[in-house]
Amino acid sequence: MKWNKYTIKTSTEAEDLVSGMLLELGIEGIEIEDNVPLSEEDKKTMFIDILPILPPDEGVGYVSFYLDDGEDNEGMLVKVRAELDELRSFAEIGEGSITESQTEDKDWINNWKEFFKTFEVDDIVIRPSWEKTDESHQGKIVIQIDPGTAFGTGMHETTQLCIRQLKKYVNSDTRLLDVGCGSGILSIIGLKLGAAEALGTDIDPNAITATYENIEVNHVPADRFRVLTGNVIEDTALQEEVGLEKYDVVVANILADIIIPLSEVVSRFLKKGGIYITSGIINTKEEAVVKAIKENGLEILEITRQGEWVSVTARKN
């Protein structure tokens, strides 16, 4: 199926107004493009560490929407133009022009799957549900992961760095805390490595859903794992619920800008002698992360690297 794409050239200040107008007309699937830099709050919410280099923001934004080729497009465009004229009477909406193009229908939900293939991290096999286990995987730990709408297939260097550190420090007595658990991959691997129990936290409800689905398909007993939603760095009530001085290992595969403030509170969760495994650290921020961990009384045990990414492992003495 082909879709007609219509793009309104507007001002960045009017993007929300134009988007709201389209929603009120029953149009869904709206896209916004501009060169407005992300705020610090945006970066924390979206976990963005490496920002794209954008041209200067000139106050111009583009709001796009799609209409089925079989719909009454002309009738809808008449309504859109009328609403734009109405907005123009009380707000600066910029040019307000509409350009048209066509795009092929795509299965956006599932097309990413062609890039996620079975792979191995040492003796651990990570495979999606749509691929079968190979005979060569016999005797290895096989983890089935479907990321869904949550980040975390295990293919990224940062996840692999964490996996290798978990193999070093997890044993049958380990209580594991996975901060920013995503798809739950690190928790599941920790449990498959023999950890007694694990708890995951994430600010994204989609991550919680994906994690529980992956826990089920990997046959992890419900009494050995649970997931909580919220910001464990700032929410003291959540910290109490997670448990204080309870964990042998805390793993955080997030980003440097999150790991730094997490390092200020992680000792609250760790037992004495507990291990703090971090990754998601681009090499240009290694020094800042190491500094934050040391300043909060933790001893650096090991720094490992893969590509441009860094993992720092520390201990609470």
PDB file of N, CA and C in Angstrom, residues 161-242:
ATOM      1  N   LEU A 161      30.151  -6.205  27.218  1.00  0.00           N
ATOM      2  CA  LEU A 161      31.097  -5.905  28.287  1.00  0.00           C
ATOM      3  C   LEU A 161      30.514  -6.288  29.647  1.00  0.00           C
ATOM      4  N   CYS A 162      29.225  -5.961  29.862  1.00  0.00           N
ATOM      5  CA  CYS A 162      28.570  -6.301  31.123  1.00  0.00           C
ATOM      6  C   CYS A 162      28.431  -7.814  31.292  1.00  0.00           C
ATOM      7  N   ILE A 163      28.093  -8.497  30.209  1.00  0.00           N
ATOM      8  CA  ILE A 163      27.936  -9.947  30.281  1.00  0.00           C
ATOM      9  C   ILE A 163      29.230 -10.600  30.757  1.00  0.00           C
ATOM     10  N   ARG A 164      30.336 -10.164  30.211  1.00  0.00           N
ATOM     11  CA  ARG A 164      31.627 -10.774  30.588  1.00  0.00           C
ATOM     12  C   ARG A 164      31.974 -10.473  32.053  1.00  0.00           C
ATOM     13  N   GLN A 165      31.581  -9.318  32.549  1.00  0.00           N
ATOM     14  CA  GLN A 165      31.835  -9.014  33.955  1.00  0.00           C
ATOM     15  C   GLN A 165      30.903  -9.819  34.865  1.00  0.00           C
ATOM     16  N   LEU A 166      29.665 -10.000  34.450  1.00  0.00           N
ATOM     17  CA  LEU A 166      28.744 -10.831  35.232  1.00  0.00           C
ATOM     18  C   LEU A 166      29.286 -12.252  35.366  1.00  0.00           C
ATOM     19  N   LYS A 167      29.879 -12.765  34.300  1.00  0.00           N
ATOM     20  CA  LYS A 167      30.439 -14.124  34.350  1.00  0.00           C
ATOM     21  C   LYS A 167      31.534 -14.233  35.410  1.00  0.00           C
ATOM     22  N   LYS A 168      32.241 -13.143  35.649  1.00  0.00           N
ATOM     23  CA  LYS A 168      33.327 -13.161  36.626  1.00  0.00           C
ATOM     24  C   LYS A 168      32.818 -13.115  38.074  1.00  0.00           C
ATOM     25  N   TYR A 169      31.718 -12.401  38.296  1.00  0.00           N
ATOM     26  CA  TYR A 169      31.343 -12.072  39.666  1.00  0.00           C
ATOM     27  C   TYR A 169      30.058 -12.731  40.164  1.00  0.00           C
ATOM     28  N   VAL A 170      29.257 -13.306  39.297  1.00  0.00           N
ATOM     29  CA  VAL A 170      28.000 -13.922  39.734  1.00  0.00           C
ATOM     30  C   VAL A 170      28.254 -15.363  40.171  1.00  0.00           C
ATOM     31  N   ASN A 171      27.665 -15.735  41.317  1.00  0.00           N
ATOM     32  CA  ASN A 171      27.704 -17.124  41.779  1.00  0.00           C
ATOM     33  C   ASN A 171      26.345 -17.494  42.358  1.00  0.00           C
ATOM     34  N   SER A 172      26.239 -18.661  42.941  1.00  0.00           N
ATOM     35  CA  SER A 172      24.943 -19.162  43.397  1.00  0.00           C
ATOM     36  C   SER A 172      24.355 -18.381  44.569  1.00  0.00           C
ATOM     37  N   ASP A 173      25.162 -17.559  45.237  1.00  0.00           N
ATOM     38  CA  ASP A 173      24.666 -16.761  46.357  1.00  0.00           C
ATOM     39  C   ASP A 173      24.304 -15.332  45.949  1.00  0.00           C
ATOM     40  N   THR A 174      24.541 -14.997  44.703  1.00  0.00           N
ATOM     41  CA  THR A 174      24.425 -13.598  44.268  1.00  0.00           C
ATOM     42  C   THR A 174      22.985 -13.109  44.255  1.00  0.00           C
ATOM     43  N   ARG A 175      22.803 -11.939  44.877  1.00  0.00           N
ATOM     44  CA  ARG A 175      21.585 -11.172  44.678  1.00  0.00           C
ATOM     45  C   ARG A 175      21.954 -10.032  43.734  1.00  0.00           C
ATOM     46  N   LEU A 176      21.242  -9.944  42.620  1.00  0.00           N
ATOM     47  CA  LEU A 176      21.611  -9.033  41.533  1.00  0.00           C
ATOM     48  C   LEU A 176      20.581  -7.922  41.379  1.00  0.00           C
ATOM     49  N   LEU A 177      21.063  -6.683  41.262  1.00  0.00           N
ATOM     50  CA  LEU A 177      20.210  -5.543  40.950  1.00  0.00           C
ATOM     51  C   LEU A 177      20.608  -5.016  39.578  1.00  0.00           C
ATOM     52  N   ASP A 178      19.649  -4.917  38.666  1.00  0.00           N
ATOM     53  CA  ASP A 178      19.872  -4.474  37.289  1.00  0.00           C
ATOM     54  C   ASP A 178      19.171  -3.132  37.101  1.00  0.00           C
ATOM     55  N   VAL A 179      19.939  -2.050  37.113  1.00  0.00           N
ATOM     56  CA  VAL A 179      19.377  -0.698  37.002  1.00  0.00           C
ATOM     57  C   VAL A 179      19.303  -0.308  35.525  1.00  0.00           C
ATOM     58  N   GLY A 180      18.101   0.056  35.069  1.00  0.00           N
ATOM     59  CA  GLY A 180      17.901   0.334  33.647  1.00  0.00           C
ATOM     60  C   GLY A 180      17.882  -0.967  32.882  1.00  0.00           C
ATOM     61  N   CYS A 181      16.999  -1.875  33.270  1.00  0.00           N
ATOM     62  CA  CYS A 181      17.075  -3.269  32.807  1.00  0.00           C
ATOM     63  C   CYS A 181      16.707  -3.463  31.341  1.00  0.00           C
ATOM     64  N   GLY A 182      16.004  -2.480  30.718  1.00  0.00           N
ATOM     65  CA  GLY A 182      15.685  -2.619  29.293  1.00  0.00           C
ATOM     66  C   GLY A 182      14.869  -3.863  29.008  1.00  0.00           C
ATOM     67  N   SER A 183      15.399  -4.754  28.194  1.00  0.00           N
ATOM     68  CA  SER A 183      14.707  -5.997  27.847  1.00  0.00           C
ATOM     69  C   SER A 183      14.876  -7.077  28.910  1.00  0.00           C
ATOM     70  N   GLY A 184      15.682  -6.804  29.938  1.00  0.00           N
ATOM     71  CA  GLY A 184      15.922  -7.778  30.996  1.00  0.00           C
ATOM     72  C   GLY A 184      17.066  -8.726  30.717  1.00  0.00           C
ATOM     73  N   ILE A 185      17.814  -8.475  29.652  1.00  0.00           N
ATOM     74  CA  ILE A 185      18.831  -9.430  29.216  1.00  0.00           C
ATOM     75  C   ILE A 185      19.892  -9.693  30.282  1.00  0.00           C
ATOM     76  N   LEU A 186      20.363  -8.654  30.971  1.00  0.00           N
ATOM     77  CA  LEU A 186      21.425  -8.862  31.951  1.00  0.00           C
ATOM     78  C   LEU A 186      20.912  -9.596  33.184  1.00  0.00           C
ATOM     79  N   SER A 187      19.684  -9.303  33.586  1.00  0.00           N
ATOM     80  CA  SER A 187      19.088 -10.032  34.701  1.00  0.00           C
ATOM     81  C   SER A 187      18.930 -11.507  34.370  1.00  0.00           C
ATOM     82  N   ILE A 188      18.446 -11.780  33.174  1.00  0.00           N
ATOM     83  CA  ILE A 188      18.231 -13.167  32.759  1.00  0.00           C
ATOM     84  C   ILE A 188      19.552 -13.919  32.698  1.00  0.00           C
ATOM     85  N   ILE A 189      20.566 -13.283  32.135  1.00  0.00           N
ATOM     86  CA  ILE A 189      21.880 -13.931  32.057  1.00  0.00           C
ATOM     87  C   ILE A 189      22.435 -14.162  33.455  1.00  0.00           C
ATOM     88  N   GLY A 190      22.272 -13.176  34.351  1.00  0.00           N
ATOM     89  CA  GLY A 190      22.728 -13.353  35.719  1.00  0.00           C
ATOM     90  C   GLY A 190      22.072 -14.562  36.379  1.00  0.00           C
ATOM     91  N   LEU A 191      20.781 -14.712  36.173  1.00  0.00           N
ATOM     92  CA  LEU A 191      20.056 -15.843  36.744  1.00  0.00           C
ATOM     93  C   LEU A 191      20.484 -17.158  36.103  1.00  0.00           C
ATOM     94  N   LYS A 192      20.704 -17.145  34.802  1.00  0.00           N
ATOM     95  CA  LYS A 192      21.164 -18.358  34.118  1.00  0.00           C
ATOM     96  C   LYS A 192      22.576 -18.738  34.551  1.00  0.00           C
ATOM     97  N   LEU A 193      23.357 -17.736  34.988  1.00  0.00           N
ATOM     98  CA  LEU A 193      24.704 -18.005  35.499  1.00  0.00           C
ATOM     99  C   LEU A 193      24.671 -18.536  36.934  1.00  0.00           C
ATOM    100  N   GLY A 194      23.464 -18.544  37.518  1.00  0.00           N
ATOM    101  CA  GLY A 194      23.316 -19.147  38.833  1.00  0.00           C
ATOM    102  C   GLY A 194      22.922 -18.214  39.945  1.00  0.00           C
ATOM    103  N   ALA A 195      22.709 -16.915  39.671  1.00  0.00           N
ATOM    104  CA  ALA A 195      22.338 -15.978  40.724  1.00  0.00           C
ATOM    105  C   ALA A 195      21.092 -16.463  41.459  1.00  0.00           C
ATOM    106  N   ALA A 196      21.059 -16.228  42.765  1.00  0.00           N
ATOM    107  CA  ALA A 196      19.926 -16.682  43.563  1.00  0.00           C
ATOM    108  C   ALA A 196      18.650 -15.928  43.210  1.00  0.00           C
ATOM    109  N   GLU A 197      18.778 -14.631  42.977  1.00  0.00           N
ATOM    110  CA  GLU A 197      17.619 -13.819  42.608  1.00  0.00           C
ATOM    111  C   GLU A 197      18.088 -12.536  41.944  1.00  0.00           C
ATOM    112  N   ALA A 198      17.163 -11.865  41.266  1.00  0.00           N
ATOM    113  CA  ALA A 198      17.484 -10.601  40.589  1.00  0.00           C
ATOM    114  C   ALA A 198      16.291  -9.671  40.653  1.00  0.00           C
ATOM    115  N   LEU A 199      16.590  -8.381  40.647  1.00  0.00           N
ATOM    116  CA  LEU A 199      15.551  -7.365  40.584  1.00  0.00           C
ATOM    117  C   LEU A 199      15.980  -6.337  39.545  1.00  0.00           C
ATOM    118  N   GLY A 200      15.058  -5.970  38.660  1.00  0.00           N
ATOM    119  CA  GLY A 200      15.345  -4.967  37.642  1.00  0.00           C
ATOM    120  C   GLY A 200      14.534  -3.711  37.870  1.00  0.00           C
ATOM    121  N   THR A 201      15.108  -2.562  37.521  1.00  0.00           N
ATOM    122  CA  THR A 201      14.352  -1.308  37.555  1.00  0.00           C
ATOM    123  C   THR A 201      14.528  -0.600  36.220  1.00  0.00           C
ATOM    124  N   ASP A 202      13.500   0.152  35.827  1.00  0.00           N
ATOM    125  CA  ASP A 202      13.588   0.952  34.599  1.00  0.00           C
ATOM    126  C   ASP A 202      12.536   2.042  34.669  1.00  0.00           C
ATOM    127  N   ILE A 203      12.832   3.196  34.080  1.00  0.00           N
ATOM    128  CA  ILE A 203      11.860   4.290  34.069  1.00  0.00           C
ATOM    129  C   ILE A 203      10.823   4.115  32.971  1.00  0.00           C
ATOM    130  N   ASP A 204      11.072   3.214  32.023  1.00  0.00           N
ATOM    131  CA  ASP A 204      10.202   3.046  30.865  1.00  0.00           C
ATOM    132  C   ASP A 204       9.262   1.859  31.080  1.00  0.00           C
ATOM    133  N   PRO A 205       7.944   2.072  31.119  1.00  0.00           N
ATOM    134  CA  PRO A 205       7.008   0.960  31.284  1.00  0.00           C
ATOM    135  C   PRO A 205       7.134  -0.100  30.182  1.00  0.00           C
ATOM    136  N   ASN A 206       7.536   0.313  28.969  1.00  0.00           N
ATOM    137  CA  ASN A 206       7.731  -0.663  27.888  1.00  0.00           C
ATOM    138  C   ASN A 206       8.823  -1.663  28.247  1.00  0.00           C
ATOM    139  N   ALA A 207       9.846  -1.190  28.958  1.00  0.00           N
ATOM    140  CA  ALA A 207      10.927  -2.080  29.370  1.00  0.00           C
ATOM    141  C   ALA A 207      10.416  -3.127  30.342  1.00  0.00           C
ATOM    142  N   ILE A 208       9.514  -2.728  31.226  1.00  0.00           N
ATOM    143  CA  ILE A 208       8.969  -3.664  32.205  1.00  0.00           C
ATOM    144  C   ILE A 208       8.195  -4.762  31.494  1.00  0.00           C
ATOM    145  N   THR A 209       7.379  -4.370  30.521  1.00  0.00           N
ATOM    146  CA  THR A 209       6.600  -5.351  29.757  1.00  0.00           C
ATOM    147  C   THR A 209       7.515  -6.311  29.022  1.00  0.00           C
ATOM    148  N   ALA A 210       8.516  -5.763  28.326  1.00  0.00           N
ATOM    149  CA  ALA A 210       9.445  -6.604  27.564  1.00  0.00           C
ATOM    150  C   ALA A 210      10.200  -7.557  28.479  1.00  0.00           C
ATOM    151  N   THR A 211      10.617  -7.056  29.648  1.00  0.00           N
ATOM    152  CA  THR A 211      11.379  -7.888  30.578  1.00  0.00           C
ATOM    153  C   THR A 211      10.559  -9.078  31.048  1.00  0.00           C
ATOM    154  N   TYR A 212       9.319  -8.842  31.459  1.00  0.00           N
ATOM    155  CA  TYR A 212       8.492  -9.944  31.947  1.00  0.00           C
ATOM    156  C   TYR A 212       8.219 -10.971  30.847  1.00  0.00           C
ATOM    157  N   GLU A 213       8.055 -10.493  29.616  1.00  0.00           N
ATOM    158  CA  GLU A 213       7.857 -11.430  28.500  1.00  0.00           C
ATOM    159  C   GLU A 213       9.110 -12.282  28.300  1.00  0.00           C
ATOM    160  N   ASN A 214      10.278 -11.669  28.378  1.00  0.00           N
ATOM    161  CA  ASN A 214      11.522 -12.413  28.193  1.00  0.00           C
ATOM    162  C   ASN A 214      11.813 -13.343  29.369  1.00  0.00           C
ATOM    163  N   ILE A 215      11.429 -12.939  30.562  1.00  0.00           N
ATOM    164  CA  ILE A 215      11.568 -13.817  31.730  1.00  0.00           C
ATOM    165  C   ILE A 215      10.753 -15.095  31.524  1.00  0.00           C
ATOM    166  N   GLU A 216       9.541 -14.926  31.017  1.00  0.00           N
ATOM    167  CA  GLU A 216       8.650 -16.079  30.816  1.00  0.00           C
ATOM    168  C   GLU A 216       9.204 -17.040  29.775  1.00  0.00           C
ATOM    169  N   VAL A 217       9.647 -16.535  28.627  1.00  0.00           N
ATOM    170  CA  VAL A 217      10.109 -17.431  27.564  1.00  0.00           C
ATOM    171  C   VAL A 217      11.427 -18.101  27.920  1.00  0.00           C
ATOM    172  N   ASN A 218      12.154 -17.540  28.887  1.00  0.00           N
ATOM    173  CA  ASN A 218      13.407 -18.160  29.318  1.00  0.00           C
ATOM    174  C   ASN A 218      13.221 -19.036  30.557  1.00  0.00           C
ATOM    175  N   HIS A 219      11.950 -19.249  30.932  1.00  0.00           N
ATOM    176  CA  HIS A 219      11.593 -20.178  32.015  1.00  0.00           C
ATOM    177  C   HIS A 219      12.285 -19.826  33.329  1.00  0.00           C
ATOM    178  N   VAL A 220      12.331 -18.532  33.613  1.00  0.00           N
ATOM    179  CA  VAL A 220      12.886 -18.079  34.895  1.00  0.00           C
ATOM    180  C   VAL A 220      11.763 -18.114  35.931  1.00  0.00           C
ATOM    181  N   PRO A 221      11.929 -18.798  37.048  1.00  0.00           N
ATOM    182  CA  PRO A 221      10.883 -18.858  38.074  1.00  0.00           C
ATOM    183  C   PRO A 221      10.502 -17.468  38.575  1.00  0.00           C
ATOM    184  N   ALA A 222       9.215 -17.227  38.721  1.00  0.00           N
ATOM    185  CA  ALA A 222       8.715 -15.911  39.111  1.00  0.00           C
ATOM    186  C   ALA A 222       9.245 -15.470  40.470  1.00  0.00           C
ATOM    187  N   ASP A 223       9.529 -16.428  41.356  1.00  0.00           N
ATOM    188  CA  ASP A 223       9.981 -16.054  42.701  1.00  0.00           C
ATOM    189  C   ASP A 223      11.453 -15.652  42.736  1.00  0.00           C
ATOM    190  N   ARG A 224      12.144 -15.745  41.592  1.00  0.00           N
ATOM    191  CA  ARG A 224      13.559 -15.360  41.548  1.00  0.00           C
ATOM    192  C   ARG A 224      13.779 -14.002  40.885  1.00  0.00           C
ATOM    193  N   PHE A 225      12.697 -13.401  40.379  1.00  0.00           N
ATOM    194  CA  PHE A 225      12.903 -12.154  39.639  1.00  0.00           C
ATOM    195  C   PHE A 225      11.654 -11.286  39.688  1.00  0.00           C
ATOM    196  N   ARG A 226      11.874  -9.987  39.828  1.00  0.00           N
ATOM    197  CA  ARG A 226      10.779  -9.026  39.665  1.00  0.00           C
ATOM    198  C   ARG A 226      11.336  -7.715  39.115  1.00  0.00           C
ATOM    199  N   VAL A 227      10.433  -6.858  38.637  1.00  0.00           N
ATOM    200  CA  VAL A 227      10.806  -5.604  37.992  1.00  0.00           C
ATOM    201  C   VAL A 227       9.987  -4.468  38.599  1.00  0.00           C
ATOM    202  N   LEU A 228      10.638  -3.345  38.826  1.00  0.00           N
ATOM    203  CA  LEU A 228       9.963  -2.167  39.356  1.00  0.00           C
ATOM    204  C   LEU A 228      10.155  -0.984  38.412  1.00  0.00           C
ATOM    205  N   THR A 229       9.129  -0.143  38.304  1.00  0.00           N
ATOM    206  CA  THR A 229       9.200   1.043  37.456  1.00  0.00           C
ATOM    207  C   THR A 229       9.532   2.275  38.291  1.00  0.00           C
ATOM    208  N   GLY A 230      10.439   3.092  37.798  1.00  0.00           N
ATOM    209  CA  GLY A 230      10.729   4.350  38.473  1.00  0.00           C
ATOM    210  C   GLY A 230      12.201   4.716  38.408  1.00  0.00           C
ATOM    211  N   ASN A 231      12.502   5.891  38.941  1.00  0.00           N
ATOM    212  CA  ASN A 231      13.862   6.432  38.933  1.00  0.00           C
ATOM    213  C   ASN A 231      14.527   6.105  40.262  1.00  0.00           C
ATOM    214  N   VAL A 232      15.351   5.094  40.267  1.00  0.00           N
ATOM    215  CA  VAL A 232      15.957   4.615  41.509  1.00  0.00           C
ATOM    216  C   VAL A 232      17.007   5.596  42.038  1.00  0.00           C
ATOM    217  N   ILE A 233      17.443   6.529  41.217  1.00  0.00           N
ATOM    218  CA  ILE A 233      18.432   7.518  41.660  1.00  0.00           C
ATOM    219  C   ILE A 233      17.781   8.572  42.551  1.00  0.00           C
ATOM    220  N   GLU A 234      16.568   8.991  42.206  1.00  0.00           N
ATOM    221  CA  GLU A 234      15.939  10.121  42.887  1.00  0.00           C
ATOM    222  C   GLU A 234      14.807   9.725  43.824  1.00  0.00           C
ATOM    223  N   ASP A 235      14.179   8.589  43.599  1.00  0.00           N
ATOM    224  CA  ASP A 235      12.982   8.190  44.343  1.00  0.00           C
ATOM    225  C   ASP A 235      13.379   7.396  45.585  1.00  0.00           C
ATOM    226  N   THR A 236      13.343   8.043  46.753  1.00  0.00           N
ATOM    227  CA  THR A 236      13.779   7.363  47.980  1.00  0.00           C
ATOM    228  C   THR A 236      12.825   6.239  48.378  1.00  0.00           C
ATOM    229  N   ALA A 237      11.531   6.406  48.079  1.00  0.00           N
ATOM    230  CA  ALA A 237      10.582   5.334  48.385  1.00  0.00           C
ATOM    231  C   ALA A 237      10.888   4.104  47.542  1.00  0.00           C
ATOM    232  N   LEU A 238      11.250   4.326  46.281  1.00  0.00           N
ATOM    233  CA  LEU A 238      11.611   3.209  45.415  1.00  0.00           C
ATOM    234  C   LEU A 238      12.899   2.560  45.905  1.00  0.00           C
ATOM    235  N   GLN A 239      13.836   3.361  46.370  1.00  0.00           N
ATOM    236  CA  GLN A 239      15.074   2.802  46.909  1.00  0.00           C
ATOM    237  C   GLN A 239      14.787   1.849  48.060  1.00  0.00           C
ATOM    238  N   GLU A 240      13.871   2.238  48.944  1.00  0.00           N
ATOM    239  CA  GLU A 240      13.496   1.377  50.064  1.00  0.00           C
ATOM    240  C   GLU A 240      12.869   0.080  49.568  1.00  0.00           C
ATOM    241  N   GLU A 241      12.027   0.207  48.532  1.00  0.00           N
ATOM    242  CA  GLU A 241      11.367  -0.986  47.990  1.00  0.00           C
ATOM    243  C   GLU A 241      12.378  -1.914  47.317  1.00  0.00           C
ATOM    244  N   VAL A 242      13.355  -1.345  46.628  1.00  0.00           N
ATOM    245  CA  VAL A 242      14.402  -2.141  45.994  1.00  0.00           C
ATOM    246  C   VAL A 242      15.175  -2.920  47.053  1.00  0.00           C
TER     247      VAL A 242
END
